[in-house]
Amino acid sequence: MILSDLLGSPVLTADGERLGAVVDARLVLDGPPDGMLAAARVYGLVVSPHSHSSFAGYERTGVDAPALIARFLRWRARGSMLVLWADLASFTDDVVRLRPGATLYSPRLSGDSA
Amino acid sequence: MTDHRDLPMPPPVAGRVLDADLDLLDRQILDPDGVPVSTVDDLELTDPDDLEHLDPDTPPVVSALLTGPILATRIFGGRMPDSRFIRIPWKVVADPGIVVTVGVAADSLDASWAERWMSEHVIGRIPGGRHDPE
């Protein structure tokens, strides 16, 4: 599987409600050593309800300049969320389905102020 | 629609966090001497055993950075065959920062074959092309 297979895929809840599209995959380097770094596992998917892509990650970081561009890109990515891998039920026919009771998290990267 | 500021922060993790598109894709790849290798065009992930019933305890792991002639698919859409990608194994990645540094020489990677071919067959045939400028 390559990352592009996931990016842009629609994400549905267990009830079939559309949450949005996958715009990014969050990786965590906390696996066993794999060469020079730890193995990078998929921690979750960043889902955007209004766009099929994210530009420069303004909605995930504390960067707010240039102000006009930041406001526009944050508006475009409004309502974005992070779903953890453990809450994914299936990935078939280019559609990601969540488990019942899946928790939605803020996509904000910790360490960045709001 | 719920604003992300209303959502809880995800559980903390011990390791470094990277957003694949934000922190890896389209980054330049350099070898330890600063020689450009290529750019990160995609990531290869390990295949889950069963896509219809994903195992919550065995998430995919990045196995390689992928690079290749993806310009056409980026403009016109579609998906390039896996065989057209050149793999740079994750185990040689040393530092995924502003640029992605690998821990092996560029010449040892398949990703730099075009550069080597141009150097040997084109640049090297130009008078003075086989030595540093004096």
mmCIF file of C-alpha atoms in Angstrom:
data_model
loop_
_atom_site.group_PDB
_atom_site.id
_atom_site.type_symbol
_atom_site.label_atom_id
_atom_site.label_comp_id
_atom_site.label_asym_id
_atom_site.label_seq_id
_atom_site.Cartn_x
_atom_site.Cartn_y
_atom_site.Cartn_z
ATOM 1 C CA MET A 1 0.000 0.000 0.000
ATOM 2 C CA ILE A 2 1.232 3.482 -0.729
ATOM 3 C CA LEU A 3 0.216 6.638 1.070
ATOM 4 C CA SER A 4 -1.545 8.053 -2.002
ATOM 5 C CA ASP A 5 -4.002 5.162 -1.806
ATOM 6 C CA LEU A 6 -5.251 6.626 1.469
ATOM 7 C CA LEU A 7 -5.046 10.343 0.736
ATOM 8 C CA GLY A 8 -8.287 11.728 -0.646
ATOM 9 C CA SER A 9 -10.303 8.681 0.376
ATOM 10 C CA PRO A 10 -13.715 9.417 1.915
ATOM 11 C CA VAL A 11 -14.151 8.564 5.582
ATOM 12 C CA LEU A 12 -17.491 7.199 6.791
ATOM 13 C CA THR A 13 -18.688 6.581 10.323
ATOM 14 C CA ALA A 14 -20.014 3.177 11.335
ATOM 15 C CA ASP A 15 -23.501 4.536 10.515
ATOM 16 C CA GLY A 16 -22.452 5.522 7.003
ATOM 17 C CA GLU A 17 -22.320 9.278 7.661
ATOM 18 C CA ARG A 18 -19.612 11.001 5.649
ATOM 19 C CA LEU A 19 -17.057 12.721 7.871
ATOM 20 C CA GLY A 20 -14.776 14.020 5.133
ATOM 21 C CA ALA A 21 -11.717 12.970 3.202
ATOM 22 C CA VAL A 22 -8.281 11.832 4.323
ATOM 23 C CA VAL A 23 -5.852 14.731 3.889
ATOM 24 C CA ASP A 24 -2.868 13.380 5.796
ATOM 25 C CA ALA A 25 -1.548 10.461 7.809
ATOM 26 C CA ARG A 26 -0.003 11.034 11.219
ATOM 27 C CA LEU A 27 3.070 8.923 11.862
ATOM 28 C CA VAL A 28 4.760 8.220 15.174
ATOM 29 C CA LEU A 29 8.364 7.083 15.390
ATOM 30 C CA ASP A 30 8.021 4.856 18.408
ATOM 31 C CA GLY A 31 8.431 1.393 16.942
ATOM 32 C CA PRO A 32 11.437 -0.877 17.258
ATOM 33 C CA PRO A 33 14.684 0.458 15.750
ATOM 34 C CA ASP A 34 14.591 0.160 11.951
ATOM 35 C CA GLY A 35 17.995 1.222 10.693
ATOM 36 C CA MET A 36 18.885 4.713 11.905
ATOM 37 C CA LEU A 37 15.477 5.663 13.297
ATOM 38 C CA ALA A 38 12.606 3.969 15.039
ATOM 39 C CA ALA A 39 9.999 2.388 12.821
ATOM 40 C CA ALA A 40 7.326 4.909 11.809
ATOM 41 C CA ARG A 41 3.829 3.567 12.403
ATOM 42 C CA VAL A 42 0.592 5.121 11.225
ATOM 43 C CA TYR A 43 -0.947 6.678 14.337
ATOM 44 C CA GLY A 44 -4.036 8.094 12.694
ATOM 45 C CA LEU A 45 -5.538 9.922 9.741
ATOM 46 C CA VAL A 46 -6.269 13.634 9.465
ATOM 47 C CA VAL A 47 -9.733 14.082 7.982
ATOM 48 C CA SER A 48 -11.106 17.280 6.496
ATOM 49 C CA PRO A 49 -14.838 17.683 5.892
ATOM 50 C CA HIS A 50 -14.570 20.454 3.305
ATOM 51 C CA SER A 51 -11.457 19.835 1.267
ATOM 52 C CA HIS A 52 -9.581 16.913 -0.262
ATOM 53 C CA SER A 53 -6.174 18.229 0.630
ATOM 54 C CA SER A 54 -4.434 20.371 3.187
ATOM 55 C CA PHE A 55 -2.005 23.132 2.335
ATOM 56 C CA ALA A 56 0.877 23.928 4.680
ATOM 57 C CA GLY A 57 -0.993 22.525 7.688
ATOM 58 C CA TYR A 58 -2.216 25.866 9.037
ATOM 59 C CA GLU A 59 -5.044 24.094 10.849
ATOM 60 C CA ARG A 60 -2.545 21.889 12.710
ATOM 61 C CA THR A 61 0.109 24.356 13.758
ATOM 62 C CA GLY A 62 0.238 27.673 15.586
ATOM 63 C CA VAL A 63 1.473 29.522 12.503
ATOM 64 C CA ASP A 64 -0.787 32.509 11.778
ATOM 65 C CA ALA A 65 1.125 34.503 9.182
ATOM 66 C CA PRO A 66 0.583 35.832 6.606
ATOM 67 C CA ALA A 67 -2.690 36.625 8.349
ATOM 68 C CA LEU A 68 -4.965 36.631 5.293
ATOM 69 C CA ILE A 69 -3.606 33.364 3.945
ATOM 70 C CA ALA A 70 -3.712 31.770 7.381
ATOM 71 C CA ARG A 71 -7.345 32.783 7.861
ATOM 72 C CA PHE A 72 -8.327 31.484 4.434
ATOM 73 C CA LEU A 73 -6.545 28.159 4.816
ATOM 74 C CA ARG A 74 -7.893 27.647 8.347
ATOM 75 C CA TRP A 75 -11.385 28.378 7.050
ATOM 76 C CA ARG A 76 -10.862 25.896 4.233
ATOM 77 C CA ALA A 77 -9.764 23.238 6.717
ATOM 78 C CA ARG A 78 -12.423 24.049 9.340
ATOM 79 C CA GLY A 79 -13.798 21.082 11.183
ATOM 80 C CA SER A 80 -10.720 18.926 10.513
ATOM 81 C CA MET A 81 -10.237 16.004 12.865
ATOM 82 C CA LEU A 82 -7.854 13.190 13.673
ATOM 83 C CA VAL A 83 -9.053 9.590 13.803
ATOM 84 C CA LEU A 84 -6.723 7.045 15.320
ATOM 85 C CA TRP A 85 -5.747 3.869 13.480
ATOM 86 C CA ALA A 86 -7.307 1.827 16.289
ATOM 87 C CA ASP A 87 -10.694 3.361 15.385
ATOM 88 C CA LEU A 88 -10.533 2.350 11.713
ATOM 89 C CA ALA A 89 -12.699 -0.644 10.866
ATOM 90 C CA SER A 90 -11.932 -1.168 7.184
ATOM 91 C CA PHE A 91 -10.401 0.310 4.058
ATOM 92 C CA THR A 92 -12.125 -1.159 1.051
ATOM 93 C CA ASP A 93 -13.128 0.273 -2.336
ATOM 94 C CA ASP A 94 -11.046 3.370 -1.498
ATOM 95 C CA VAL A 95 -13.355 4.148 1.431
ATOM 96 C CA VAL A 96 -12.280 4.303 5.076
ATOM 97 C CA ARG A 97 -14.915 3.159 7.562
ATOM 98 C CA LEU A 98 -14.711 3.806 11.296
ATOM 99 C CA ARG A 99 -15.637 1.502 14.149
ATOM 100 C CA PRO A 100 -18.770 2.222 16.196
ATOM 101 C CA GLY A 101 -17.963 4.697 18.936
ATOM 102 C CA ALA A 102 -14.821 5.971 17.231
ATOM 103 C CA THR A 103 -13.396 9.047 18.958
ATOM 104 C CA LEU A 104 -12.606 12.176 16.970
ATOM 105 C CA TYR A 105 -9.580 14.137 18.118
ATOM 106 C CA SER A 106 -8.165 17.548 17.360
ATOM 107 C CA PRO A 107 -5.706 17.415 14.462
ATOM 108 C CA ARG A 108 -3.541 20.040 16.172
ATOM 109 C CA LEU A 109 0.046 19.004 16.627
ATOM 110 C CA SER A 110 0.906 19.119 20.312
ATOM 111 C CA GLY A 111 3.439 21.759 21.185
ATOM 112 C CA ASP A 112 1.834 24.290 18.857
ATOM 113 C CA SER A 113 -0.218 26.942 20.589
ATOM 114 C CA ALA A 114 -3.722 27.614 19.307
ATOM 115 C CA MET B 1 -19.745 21.331 12.054
ATOM 116 C CA THR B 2 -17.536 20.730 15.072
ATOM 117 C CA ASP B 3 -14.584 23.047 15.311
ATOM 118 C CA HIS B 4 -11.338 21.235 15.960
ATOM 119 C CA ARG B 5 -10.783 23.454 18.986
ATOM 120 C CA ASP B 6 -13.732 21.669 20.614
ATOM 121 C CA LEU B 7 -12.206 18.247 20.058
ATOM 122 C CA PRO B 8 -9.944 16.622 22.662
ATOM 123 C CA MET B 9 -6.248 16.273 22.029
ATOM 124 C CA PRO B 10 -5.187 12.730 21.096
ATOM 125 C CA PRO B 11 -3.435 10.550 23.686
ATOM 126 C CA PRO B 12 0.225 11.532 24.062
ATOM 127 C CA VAL B 13 2.826 9.335 22.392
ATOM 128 C CA ALA B 14 6.419 8.679 23.286
ATOM 129 C CA GLY B 15 8.022 9.053 19.871
ATOM 130 C CA ARG B 16 8.477 11.845 17.382
ATOM 131 C CA VAL B 17 5.308 12.785 15.512
ATOM 132 C CA LEU B 18 5.343 13.455 11.765
ATOM 133 C CA ASP B 19 2.421 14.279 9.514
ATOM 134 C CA ALA B 20 3.284 12.473 6.299
ATOM 135 C CA ASP B 21 2.095 15.098 3.830
ATOM 136 C CA LEU B 22 3.181 18.041 5.940
ATOM 137 C CA ASP B 23 6.590 16.775 7.051
ATOM 138 C CA LEU B 24 7.756 14.280 4.420
ATOM 139 C CA LEU B 25 6.130 14.537 1.003
ATOM 140 C CA ASP B 26 7.902 16.775 -1.519
ATOM 141 C CA ARG B 27 10.901 17.225 0.798
ATOM 142 C CA GLN B 28 14.320 17.060 -0.778
ATOM 143 C CA ILE B 29 16.454 14.022 0.051
ATOM 144 C CA LEU B 30 20.144 14.652 0.709
ATOM 145 C CA ASP B 31 22.946 12.221 1.450
ATOM 146 C CA PRO B 32 25.390 12.759 4.372
ATOM 147 C CA ASP B 33 27.609 14.987 2.176
ATOM 148 C CA GLY B 34 24.690 17.177 1.159
ATOM 149 C CA VAL B 35 24.452 15.670 -2.323
ATOM 150 C CA PRO B 36 20.841 15.815 -3.597
ATOM 151 C CA VAL B 37 19.333 12.374 -4.122
ATOM 152 C CA SER B 38 15.747 13.075 -5.090
ATOM 153 C CA THR B 39 12.486 14.194 -3.492
ATOM 154 C CA VAL B 40 9.942 12.264 -1.480
ATOM 155 C CA ASP B 41 7.068 11.626 -3.871
ATOM 156 C CA ASP B 42 5.175 9.041 -1.844
ATOM 157 C CA LEU B 43 5.522 6.624 1.059
ATOM 158 C CA GLU B 44 5.332 2.850 0.956
ATOM 159 C CA LEU B 45 3.403 1.383 3.891
ATOM 160 C CA THR B 46 3.255 -2.222 4.997
ATOM 161 C CA ASP B 47 0.022 -3.876 3.877
ATOM 162 C CA PRO B 48 -2.521 -4.656 6.594
ATOM 163 C CA ASP B 49 -3.363 -8.363 6.674
ATOM 164 C CA ASP B 50 -7.059 -7.794 6.070
ATOM 165 C CA LEU B 51 -8.360 -4.495 4.720
ATOM 166 C CA GLU B 52 -11.952 -5.484 5.503
ATOM 167 C CA HIS B 53 -11.150 -6.009 9.183
ATOM 168 C CA LEU B 54 -8.266 -3.754 10.113
ATOM 169 C CA ASP B 55 -6.311 -4.892 13.158
ATOM 170 C CA PRO B 56 -6.178 -2.007 15.667
ATOM 171 C CA ASP B 57 -2.988 -3.398 17.195
ATOM 172 C CA THR B 58 -0.927 -3.675 14.005
ATOM 173 C CA PRO B 59 -0.961 -0.338 12.186
ATOM 174 C CA PRO B 60 0.935 -0.030 8.892
ATOM 175 C CA VAL B 61 4.570 0.958 9.173
ATOM 176 C CA VAL B 62 6.507 3.087 6.689
ATOM 177 C CA SER B 63 8.788 0.715 4.802
ATOM 178 C CA ALA B 64 10.256 3.084 2.204
ATOM 179 C CA LEU B 65 10.268 6.542 0.737
ATOM 180 C CA LEU B 66 9.196 6.457 -2.904
ATOM 181 C CA THR B 67 10.378 8.650 -5.713
ATOM 182 C CA GLY B 68 9.658 8.531 -9.402
ATOM 183 C CA PRO B 69 8.233 10.281 -12.467
ATOM 184 C CA ILE B 70 4.945 11.320 -10.881
ATOM 185 C CA LEU B 71 4.456 14.641 -12.680
ATOM 186 C CA ALA B 72 1.904 13.249 -15.133
ATOM 187 C CA THR B 73 -0.260 11.629 -12.472
ATOM 188 C CA ARG B 74 -0.172 14.785 -10.363
ATOM 189 C CA ILE B 75 -1.439 16.847 -13.285
ATOM 190 C CA PHE B 76 -3.830 14.410 -14.890
ATOM 191 C CA GLY B 77 -4.699 12.198 -11.903
ATOM 192 C CA GLY B 78 -4.545 8.446 -11.685
ATOM 193 C CA ARG B 79 -2.004 6.258 -10.011
ATOM 194 C CA MET B 80 1.435 5.331 -11.247
ATOM 195 C CA PRO B 81 2.207 1.588 -11.248
ATOM 196 C CA ASP B 82 4.183 0.505 -8.199
ATOM 197 C CA SER B 83 6.967 -0.755 -10.474
ATOM 198 C CA ARG B 84 7.723 2.800 -11.664
ATOM 199 C CA PHE B 85 8.578 3.986 -8.166
ATOM 200 C CA ILE B 86 12.135 3.849 -6.876
ATOM 201 C CA ARG B 87 12.339 2.810 -3.223
ATOM 202 C CA ILE B 88 14.568 4.342 -0.606
ATOM 203 C CA PRO B 89 14.251 2.029 2.407
ATOM 204 C CA TRP B 90 13.192 3.683 5.673
ATOM 205 C CA LYS B 91 16.157 2.018 7.376
ATOM 206 C CA VAL B 92 18.587 4.382 5.593
ATOM 207 C CA VAL B 93 16.672 7.524 6.594
ATOM 208 C CA ALA B 94 18.722 9.422 9.170
ATOM 209 C CA ASP B 95 16.822 12.647 9.810
ATOM 210 C CA PRO B 96 13.403 13.664 8.472
ATOM 211 C CA GLY B 97 13.758 17.407 8.939
ATOM 212 C CA ILE B 98 13.468 20.424 6.649
ATOM 213 C CA VAL B 99 15.218 18.129 4.204
ATOM 214 C CA VAL B 100 15.246 14.363 4.572
ATOM 215 C CA THR B 101 18.777 13.168 5.198
ATOM 216 C CA VAL B 102 19.757 9.605 4.405
ATOM 217 C CA GLY B 103 22.736 7.909 5.989
ATOM 218 C CA VAL B 104 24.208 6.405 2.827
ATOM 219 C CA ALA B 105 25.957 7.939 -0.184
ATOM 220 C CA ALA B 106 23.713 9.115 -3.014
ATOM 221 C CA ASP B 107 25.667 6.967 -5.495
ATOM 222 C CA SER B 108 24.645 3.828 -3.627
ATOM 223 C CA LEU B 109 20.938 4.493 -4.129
ATOM 224 C CA ASP B 110 18.939 3.607 -7.229
ATOM 225 C CA ALA B 111 17.158 6.947 -6.903
ATOM 226 C CA SER B 112 20.178 8.825 -8.245
ATOM 227 C CA TRP B 113 20.679 6.710 -11.402
ATOM 228 C CA ALA B 114 19.486 9.495 -13.717
ATOM 229 C CA GLU B 115 22.053 11.870 -12.234
ATOM 230 C CA ARG B 116 24.823 9.289 -12.655
ATOM 231 C CA TRP B 117 23.731 8.493 -16.223
ATOM 232 C CA MET B 118 23.742 12.179 -17.172
ATOM 233 C CA SER B 119 27.141 12.656 -15.555
ATOM 234 C CA GLU B 120 28.686 9.689 -17.340
ATOM 235 C CA HIS B 121 27.072 9.900 -20.782
ATOM 236 C CA VAL B 122 26.463 13.615 -21.296
ATOM 237 C CA ILE B 123 28.409 15.868 -18.939
ATOM 238 C CA GLY B 124 31.484 13.626 -19.022
ATOM 239 C CA ARG B 125 31.706 13.934 -22.841
ATOM 240 C CA ILE B 126 31.827 17.699 -22.772
ATOM 241 C CA PRO B 127 35.466 18.889 -22.846
ATOM 242 C CA GLY B 128 36.419 19.683 -19.271
ATOM 243 C CA GLY B 129 33.393 17.864 -17.948
ATOM 244 C CA ARG B 130 35.354 15.235 -16.033
ATOM 245 C CA HIS B 131 37.162 17.475 -13.578
ATOM 246 C CA ASP B 132 36.433 20.346 -11.212
ATOM 247 C CA PRO B 133 36.711 23.880 -12.603
ATOM 248 C CA GLU B 134 40.220 25.301 -12.245
#
